[in-house]
Amino acid sequence: MFLHFLRQILYFKQMPPSLSTFSVKKRKTQFTAFGFFIHRIVKLNKIGLMLGLMSCFGLCIIANFQKCILYYIHVVGACLTFGVGAIYMLVQTILSYLMQPEIHSKDIFWIRLTVLLWCGSSIASMFVSSVVLYSGLYGTDLVQKLHWHPQEKGYTAHIISTASEWSLAFSFLSFFLTYIRDFQKISLRAVVSLHGQTLYNTPQSSVTDEQRLLIAGSI
């Protein structure tokens, strides 16, 4: 009985009305899945925007609170800039993966993934070398130390930490360069409207609106 029913479905499916019905149903399913896909991309993009703003705020903290003066606040700014910034890069890489090959090419995804791995290795190297340097094995008050000599203890850890920090900064710059193709597809225009010759001139439309209100109130 079931096999007979299945054969009837397959038979009527080949007929034009039934074929159209099945096609509409299939197309509706495709559009529903595509809508969910777009919603997920928009949600991830908003998360990336918030992470990017937090990373920029951390950069402001680093610029205004030097390491030698307020060390812990400087470290908080560094965590916001590079830690949250690395998560931002991860989100954008995931977005690049989801949008390939319709919007993004596979090359962009692989480039961003490579830069993300570069960023992660730089963070790991900087974290380990900084922990070793400031663990107390090479003395205290190393935060205030500005000039190092190769003969001093902790010089190797200091060099590795500094090189890792610069490598991390260049990884961020390299990731931002991958947005060139994205911004080439966007055009921004500013429309300037001059409402008067001086600052004391009142726009004619505002005067007309005020006169209408006065007339309406007097009536």
PDB file of C-alpha atoms in Angstrom:
ATOM      1  CA  MET A   1       0.000   0.000   0.000  1.00  0.00           C
ATOM      2  CA  PHE A   2       2.786   2.389   0.930  1.00  0.00           C
ATOM      3  CA  LEU A   3       4.746   1.560  -2.233  1.00  0.00           C
ATOM      4  CA  HIS A   4       1.646   2.181  -4.341  1.00  0.00           C
ATOM      5  CA  PHE A   5       1.134   5.558  -2.638  1.00  0.00           C
ATOM      6  CA  LEU A   6       4.785   6.459  -3.219  1.00  0.00           C
ATOM      7  CA  ARG A   7       4.509   5.557  -6.913  1.00  0.00           C
ATOM      8  CA  GLN A   8       1.432   7.787  -7.203  1.00  0.00           C
ATOM      9  CA  ILE A   9       3.333  10.708  -5.696  1.00  0.00           C
ATOM     10  CA  LEU A  10       6.223  10.228  -8.092  1.00  0.00           C
ATOM     11  CA  TYR A  11       3.795   9.958 -10.996  1.00  0.00           C
ATOM     12  CA  PHE A  12       1.846  13.114 -10.158  1.00  0.00           C
ATOM     13  CA  LYS A  13       5.059  14.946  -9.433  1.00  0.00           C
ATOM     14  CA  GLN A  14       5.958  14.656 -13.096  1.00  0.00           C
ATOM     15  CA  MET A  15       2.721  16.347 -14.143  1.00  0.00           C
ATOM     16  CA  PRO A  16       2.911  20.139 -14.746  1.00  0.00           C
ATOM     17  CA  PRO A  17       0.609  21.300 -11.860  1.00  0.00           C
ATOM     18  CA  SER A  18       2.179  18.976  -9.340  1.00  0.00           C
ATOM     19  CA  LEU A  19       5.622  19.779 -10.637  1.00  0.00           C
ATOM     20  CA  SER A  20       4.947  23.480 -10.075  1.00  0.00           C
ATOM     21  CA  THR A  21       3.713  22.774  -6.541  1.00  0.00           C
ATOM     22  CA  PHE A  22       6.802  20.816  -5.637  1.00  0.00           C
ATOM     23  CA  SER A  23       9.023  23.507  -7.211  1.00  0.00           C
ATOM     24  CA  VAL A  24       7.348  26.279  -5.214  1.00  0.00           C
ATOM     25  CA  LYS A  25       7.727  24.268  -2.018  1.00  0.00           C
ATOM     26  CA  LYS A  26      11.392  23.644  -2.739  1.00  0.00           C
ATOM     27  CA  ARG A  27      11.996  27.297  -3.583  1.00  0.00           C
ATOM     28  CA  LYS A  28      10.269  28.403  -0.388  1.00  0.00           C
ATOM     29  CA  THR A  29      12.541  26.124   1.615  1.00  0.00           C
ATOM     30  CA  GLN A  30      15.567  27.613  -0.139  1.00  0.00           C
ATOM     31  CA  PHE A  31      14.491  31.190   0.611  1.00  0.00           C
ATOM     32  CA  THR A  32      13.787  30.304   4.254  1.00  0.00           C
ATOM     33  CA  ALA A  33      17.255  28.826   4.631  1.00  0.00           C
ATOM     34  CA  PHE A  34      18.785  31.838   2.862  1.00  0.00           C
ATOM     35  CA  GLY A  35      16.936  34.235   5.198  1.00  0.00           C
ATOM     36  CA  PHE A  36      18.266  32.394   8.238  1.00  0.00           C
ATOM     37  CA  PHE A  37      21.744  32.499   6.696  1.00  0.00           C
ATOM     38  CA  ILE A  38      21.554  36.282   6.201  1.00  0.00           C
ATOM     39  CA  HIS A  39      20.226  36.773   9.745  1.00  0.00           C
ATOM     40  CA  ARG A  40      23.165  34.840  11.164  1.00  0.00           C
ATOM     41  CA  ILE A  41      25.655  36.902   9.137  1.00  0.00           C
ATOM     42  CA  VAL A  42      24.081  40.191  10.284  1.00  0.00           C
ATOM     43  CA  LYS A  43      24.164  39.036  13.911  1.00  0.00           C
ATOM     44  CA  LEU A  44      27.835  38.072  13.683  1.00  0.00           C
ATOM     45  CA  ASN A  45      28.614  41.376  11.985  1.00  0.00           C
ATOM     46  CA  LYS A  46      27.011  43.310  14.859  1.00  0.00           C
ATOM     47  CA  ILE A  47      29.047  41.296  17.347  1.00  0.00           C
ATOM     48  CA  GLY A  48      32.169  42.122  15.346  1.00  0.00           C
ATOM     49  CA  LEU A  49      31.249  45.810  15.431  1.00  0.00           C
ATOM     50  CA  MET A  50      31.007  45.801  19.234  1.00  0.00           C
ATOM     51  CA  LEU A  51      34.310  43.954  19.541  1.00  0.00           C
ATOM     52  CA  GLY A  52      35.964  46.436  17.183  1.00  0.00           C
ATOM     53  CA  LEU A  53      34.734  49.396  19.230  1.00  0.00           C
ATOM     54  CA  MET A  54      36.055  47.796  22.425  1.00  0.00           C
ATOM     55  CA  SER A  55      39.424  47.236  20.770  1.00  0.00           C
ATOM     56  CA  CYS A  56      39.559  50.897  19.671  1.00  0.00           C
ATOM     57  CA  PHE A  57      38.744  51.991  23.223  1.00  0.00           C
ATOM     58  CA  GLY A  58      41.630  49.873  24.492  1.00  0.00           C
ATOM     59  CA  LEU A  59      43.917  51.575  21.984  1.00  0.00           C
ATOM     60  CA  CYS A  60      42.918  54.948  23.443  1.00  0.00           C
ATOM     61  CA  ILE A  61      43.837  53.664  26.918  1.00  0.00           C
ATOM     62  CA  ILE A  62      47.260  52.515  25.700  1.00  0.00           C
ATOM     63  CA  ALA A  63      47.935  55.883  24.086  1.00  0.00           C
ATOM     64  CA  ASN A  64      46.981  57.908  27.172  1.00  0.00           C
ATOM     65  CA  PHE A  65      48.442  55.745  29.954  1.00  0.00           C
ATOM     66  CA  GLN A  66      52.074  54.862  29.394  1.00  0.00           C
ATOM     67  CA  LYS A  67      53.538  51.608  30.632  1.00  0.00           C
ATOM     68  CA  CYS A  68      56.135  53.268  32.875  1.00  0.00           C
ATOM     69  CA  ILE A  69      53.583  55.482  34.647  1.00  0.00           C
ATOM     70  CA  LEU A  70      50.400  53.430  35.099  1.00  0.00           C
ATOM     71  CA  TYR A  71      51.376  49.863  34.327  1.00  0.00           C
ATOM     72  CA  TYR A  72      48.167  48.029  35.230  1.00  0.00           C
ATOM     73  CA  ILE A  73      45.895  50.427  33.342  1.00  0.00           C
ATOM     74  CA  HIS A  74      48.224  50.082  30.359  1.00  0.00           C
ATOM     75  CA  VAL A  75      47.905  46.291  30.601  1.00  0.00           C
ATOM     76  CA  VAL A  76      44.102  46.570  30.679  1.00  0.00           C
ATOM     77  CA  GLY A  77      44.243  48.668  27.518  1.00  0.00           C
ATOM     78  CA  ALA A  78      46.546  46.124  25.883  1.00  0.00           C
ATOM     79  CA  CYS A  79      44.155  43.286  26.742  1.00  0.00           C
ATOM     80  CA  LEU A  80      41.258  45.213  25.239  1.00  0.00           C
ATOM     81  CA  THR A  81      43.211  46.157  22.127  1.00  0.00           C
ATOM     82  CA  PHE A  82      44.908  42.879  21.303  1.00  0.00           C
ATOM     83  CA  GLY A  83      42.804  40.319  23.185  1.00  0.00           C
ATOM     84  CA  VAL A  84      39.402  41.612  22.112  1.00  0.00           C
ATOM     85  CA  GLY A  85      40.895  42.595  18.762  1.00  0.00           C
ATOM     86  CA  ALA A  86      41.964  38.989  18.177  1.00  0.00           C
ATOM     87  CA  ILE A  87      38.386  37.846  18.847  1.00  0.00           C
ATOM     88  CA  TYR A  88      37.239  40.505  16.373  1.00  0.00           C
ATOM     89  CA  MET A  89      39.591  39.048  13.768  1.00  0.00           C
ATOM     90  CA  LEU A  90      38.198  35.582  14.507  1.00  0.00           C
ATOM     91  CA  VAL A  91      34.611  36.771  13.973  1.00  0.00           C
ATOM     92  CA  GLN A  92      35.524  38.480  10.702  1.00  0.00           C
ATOM     93  CA  THR A  93      37.329  35.351   9.512  1.00  0.00           C
ATOM     94  CA  ILE A  94      34.225  33.277  10.272  1.00  0.00           C
ATOM     95  CA  LEU A  95      32.149  35.789   8.317  1.00  0.00           C
ATOM     96  CA  SER A  96      34.546  35.486   5.389  1.00  0.00           C
ATOM     97  CA  TYR A  97      34.122  31.711   5.506  1.00  0.00           C
ATOM     98  CA  LEU A  98      30.325  31.951   5.573  1.00  0.00           C
ATOM     99  CA  MET A  99      30.173  34.448   2.715  1.00  0.00           C
ATOM    100  CA  GLN A 100      32.402  32.528   0.315  1.00  0.00           C
ATOM    101  CA  PRO A 101      32.193  32.137  -2.627  1.00  0.00           C
ATOM    102  CA  GLU A 102      29.085  34.289  -3.221  1.00  0.00           C
ATOM    103  CA  ILE A 103      30.421  37.510  -1.675  1.00  0.00           C
ATOM    104  CA  HIS A 104      34.004  36.775  -0.655  1.00  0.00           C
ATOM    105  CA  SER A 105      36.541  34.796  -2.583  1.00  0.00           C
ATOM    106  CA  LYS A 106      38.306  31.847  -1.031  1.00  0.00           C
ATOM    107  CA  ASP A 107      41.600  33.711  -1.275  1.00  0.00           C
ATOM    108  CA  ILE A 108      40.374  36.409   1.133  1.00  0.00           C
ATOM    109  CA  PHE A 109      39.276  33.760   3.617  1.00  0.00           C
ATOM    110  CA  TRP A 110      42.604  31.941   3.530  1.00  0.00           C
ATOM    111  CA  ILE A 111      44.557  35.186   3.829  1.00  0.00           C
ATOM    112  CA  ARG A 112      42.539  36.261   6.873  1.00  0.00           C
ATOM    113  CA  LEU A 113      42.873  32.818   8.417  1.00  0.00           C
ATOM    114  CA  THR A 114      46.658  32.956   7.948  1.00  0.00           C
ATOM    115  CA  VAL A 115      46.852  36.420   9.524  1.00  0.00           C
ATOM    116  CA  LEU A 116      44.647  35.202  12.388  1.00  0.00           C
ATOM    117  CA  LEU A 117      47.054  32.331  13.081  1.00  0.00           C
ATOM    118  CA  TRP A 118      49.934  34.815  12.905  1.00  0.00           C
ATOM    119  CA  CYS A 119      48.141  36.986  15.464  1.00  0.00           C
ATOM    120  CA  GLY A 120      47.474  34.020  17.762  1.00  0.00           C
ATOM    121  CA  SER A 121      51.105  32.862  17.699  1.00  0.00           C
ATOM    122  CA  SER A 122      52.302  36.408  18.437  1.00  0.00           C
ATOM    123  CA  ILE A 123      49.937  36.679  21.416  1.00  0.00           C
ATOM    124  CA  ALA A 124      51.122  33.329  22.784  1.00  0.00           C
ATOM    125  CA  SER A 125      54.787  34.267  22.379  1.00  0.00           C
ATOM    126  CA  MET A 126      54.294  37.687  23.969  1.00  0.00           C
ATOM    127  CA  PHE A 127      52.324  36.252  26.893  1.00  0.00           C
ATOM    128  CA  VAL A 128      54.858  33.534  27.712  1.00  0.00           C
ATOM    129  CA  SER A 129      57.894  35.827  27.426  1.00  0.00           C
ATOM    130  CA  SER A 130      56.207  38.547  29.514  1.00  0.00           C
ATOM    131  CA  VAL A 131      55.304  36.077  32.262  1.00  0.00           C
ATOM    132  CA  VAL A 132      58.886  34.814  32.348  1.00  0.00           C
ATOM    133  CA  LEU A 133      60.314  38.349  32.299  1.00  0.00           C
ATOM    134  CA  TYR A 134      58.153  39.734  35.113  1.00  0.00           C
ATOM    135  CA  SER A 135      58.089  36.590  37.238  1.00  0.00           C
ATOM    136  CA  GLY A 136      60.816  37.963  39.517  1.00  0.00           C
ATOM    137  CA  LEU A 137      63.616  35.724  38.283  1.00  0.00           C
ATOM    138  CA  TYR A 138      65.471  38.644  36.741  1.00  0.00           C
ATOM    139  CA  GLY A 139      64.874  41.223  39.431  1.00  0.00           C
ATOM    140  CA  THR A 140      62.170  43.712  40.325  1.00  0.00           C
ATOM    141  CA  ASP A 141      61.070  47.053  38.898  1.00  0.00           C
ATOM    142  CA  LEU A 142      61.667  45.856  35.353  1.00  0.00           C
ATOM    143  CA  VAL A 143      58.613  47.828  34.270  1.00  0.00           C
ATOM    144  CA  GLN A 144      60.478  51.086  34.845  1.00  0.00           C
ATOM    145  CA  LYS A 145      63.546  49.868  32.971  1.00  0.00           C
ATOM    146  CA  LEU A 146      63.953  51.608  29.603  1.00  0.00           C
ATOM    147  CA  HIS A 147      67.464  50.667  28.461  1.00  0.00           C
ATOM    148  CA  TRP A 148      68.672  47.086  28.254  1.00  0.00           C
ATOM    149  CA  HIS A 149      72.122  45.641  27.593  1.00  0.00           C
ATOM    150  CA  PRO A 150      72.824  42.207  26.124  1.00  0.00           C
ATOM    151  CA  GLN A 151      74.803  41.190  29.210  1.00  0.00           C
ATOM    152  CA  GLU A 152      71.880  41.747  31.592  1.00  0.00           C
ATOM    153  CA  LYS A 153      69.645  38.967  32.851  1.00  0.00           C
ATOM    154  CA  GLY A 154      66.277  38.822  31.179  1.00  0.00           C
ATOM    155  CA  TYR A 155      67.528  40.487  28.016  1.00  0.00           C
ATOM    156  CA  THR A 156      66.483  37.534  25.838  1.00  0.00           C
ATOM    157  CA  ALA A 157      62.974  37.450  27.300  1.00  0.00           C
ATOM    158  CA  HIS A 158      62.717  41.216  26.833  1.00  0.00           C
ATOM    159  CA  ILE A 159      63.728  40.960  23.165  1.00  0.00           C
ATOM    160  CA  ILE A 160      61.258  38.129  22.529  1.00  0.00           C
ATOM    161  CA  SER A 161      58.456  40.065  24.245  1.00  0.00           C
ATOM    162  CA  THR A 162      59.190  43.235  22.279  1.00  0.00           C
ATOM    163  CA  ALA A 163      59.492  41.409  18.955  1.00  0.00           C
ATOM    164  CA  SER A 164      56.227  39.558  19.642  1.00  0.00           C
ATOM    165  CA  GLU A 165      54.463  42.814  20.434  1.00  0.00           C
ATOM    166  CA  TRP A 166      55.605  44.382  17.168  1.00  0.00           C
ATOM    167  CA  SER A 167      54.702  41.212  15.284  1.00  0.00           C
ATOM    168  CA  LEU A 168      51.226  41.366  16.826  1.00  0.00           C
ATOM    169  CA  ALA A 169      50.820  44.993  15.774  1.00  0.00           C
ATOM    170  CA  PHE A 170      51.839  44.191  12.191  1.00  0.00           C
ATOM    171  CA  SER A 171      49.416  41.266  12.105  1.00  0.00           C
ATOM    172  CA  PHE A 172      46.592  43.683  12.950  1.00  0.00           C
ATOM    173  CA  LEU A 173      47.697  46.069  10.209  1.00  0.00           C
ATOM    174  CA  SER A 174      47.914  43.213   7.718  1.00  0.00           C
ATOM    175  CA  PHE A 175      44.399  42.076   8.625  1.00  0.00           C
ATOM    176  CA  PHE A 176      43.041  45.581   8.079  1.00  0.00           C
ATOM    177  CA  LEU A 177      44.647  45.657   4.627  1.00  0.00           C
ATOM    178  CA  THR A 178      42.421  42.752   3.592  1.00  0.00           C
ATOM    179  CA  TYR A 179      39.452  45.161   3.721  1.00  0.00           C
ATOM    180  CA  ILE A 180      40.695  47.057   0.656  1.00  0.00           C
ATOM    181  CA  ARG A 181      38.575  45.017  -1.751  1.00  0.00           C
ATOM    182  CA  ASP A 182      35.534  45.385   0.526  1.00  0.00           C
ATOM    183  CA  PHE A 183      35.728  49.164   0.708  1.00  0.00           C
ATOM    184  CA  GLN A 184      36.338  49.454  -3.034  1.00  0.00           C
ATOM    185  CA  LYS A 185      32.729  48.318  -3.495  1.00  0.00           C
ATOM    186  CA  ILE A 186      31.335  51.050  -1.215  1.00  0.00           C
ATOM    187  CA  SER A 187      30.755  54.697  -2.142  1.00  0.00           C
ATOM    188  CA  LEU A 188      30.007  57.409   0.428  1.00  0.00           C
ATOM    189  CA  ARG A 189      28.584  60.799  -0.525  1.00  0.00           C
ATOM    190  CA  ALA A 190      28.038  63.907   1.589  1.00  0.00           C
ATOM    191  CA  VAL A 191      25.217  66.280   0.677  1.00  0.00           C
ATOM    192  CA  VAL A 192      25.706  69.870   1.897  1.00  0.00           C
ATOM    193  CA  SER A 193      22.688  72.208   2.085  1.00  0.00           C
ATOM    194  CA  LEU A 194      23.176  75.929   2.757  1.00  0.00           C
ATOM    195  CA  HIS A 195      20.077  77.392   4.467  1.00  0.00           C
ATOM    196  CA  GLY A 196      21.298  80.983   4.642  1.00  0.00           C
ATOM    197  CA  GLN A 197      24.088  83.370   3.696  1.00  0.00           C
ATOM    198  CA  THR A 198      24.928  84.192   7.336  1.00  0.00           C
ATOM    199  CA  LEU A 199      24.330  82.639  10.723  1.00  0.00           C
ATOM    200  CA  TYR A 200      21.607  85.204  11.426  1.00  0.00           C
ATOM    201  CA  ASN A 201      19.443  84.387   8.431  1.00  0.00           C
ATOM    202  CA  THR A 202      16.463  82.211   9.239  1.00  0.00           C
ATOM    203  CA  PRO A 203      15.494  79.636   6.619  1.00  0.00           C
ATOM    204  CA  GLN A 204      12.384  80.698   4.722  1.00  0.00           C
ATOM    205  CA  SER A 205      10.688  77.376   5.367  1.00  0.00           C
ATOM    206  CA  SER A 206      11.010  77.858   9.137  1.00  0.00           C
ATOM    207  CA  VAL A 207       9.554  81.382   8.916  1.00  0.00           C
ATOM    208  CA  THR A 208       6.626  80.105   6.868  1.00  0.00           C
ATOM    209  CA  ASP A 209       5.955  77.305   9.350  1.00  0.00           C
ATOM    210  CA  GLU A 210       6.038  79.753  12.283  1.00  0.00           C
ATOM    211  CA  GLN A 211       3.616  82.108  10.506  1.00  0.00           C
ATOM    212  CA  ARG A 212       1.250  79.236   9.852  1.00  0.00           C
ATOM    213  CA  LEU A 213       1.322  78.272  13.530  1.00  0.00           C
ATOM    214  CA  LEU A 214       0.603  81.880  14.598  1.00  0.00           C
ATOM    215  CA  ILE A 215      -2.306  82.166  12.181  1.00  0.00           C
ATOM    216  CA  ALA A 216      -3.734  78.847  13.342  1.00  0.00           C
ATOM    217  CA  GLY A 217      -3.417  79.906  16.982  1.00  0.00           C
ATOM    218  CA  SER A 218      -5.154  83.250  16.398  1.00  0.00           C
ATOM    219  CA  ILE A 219      -8.055  81.536  14.677  1.00  0.00           C
TER     220      ILE A 219
END
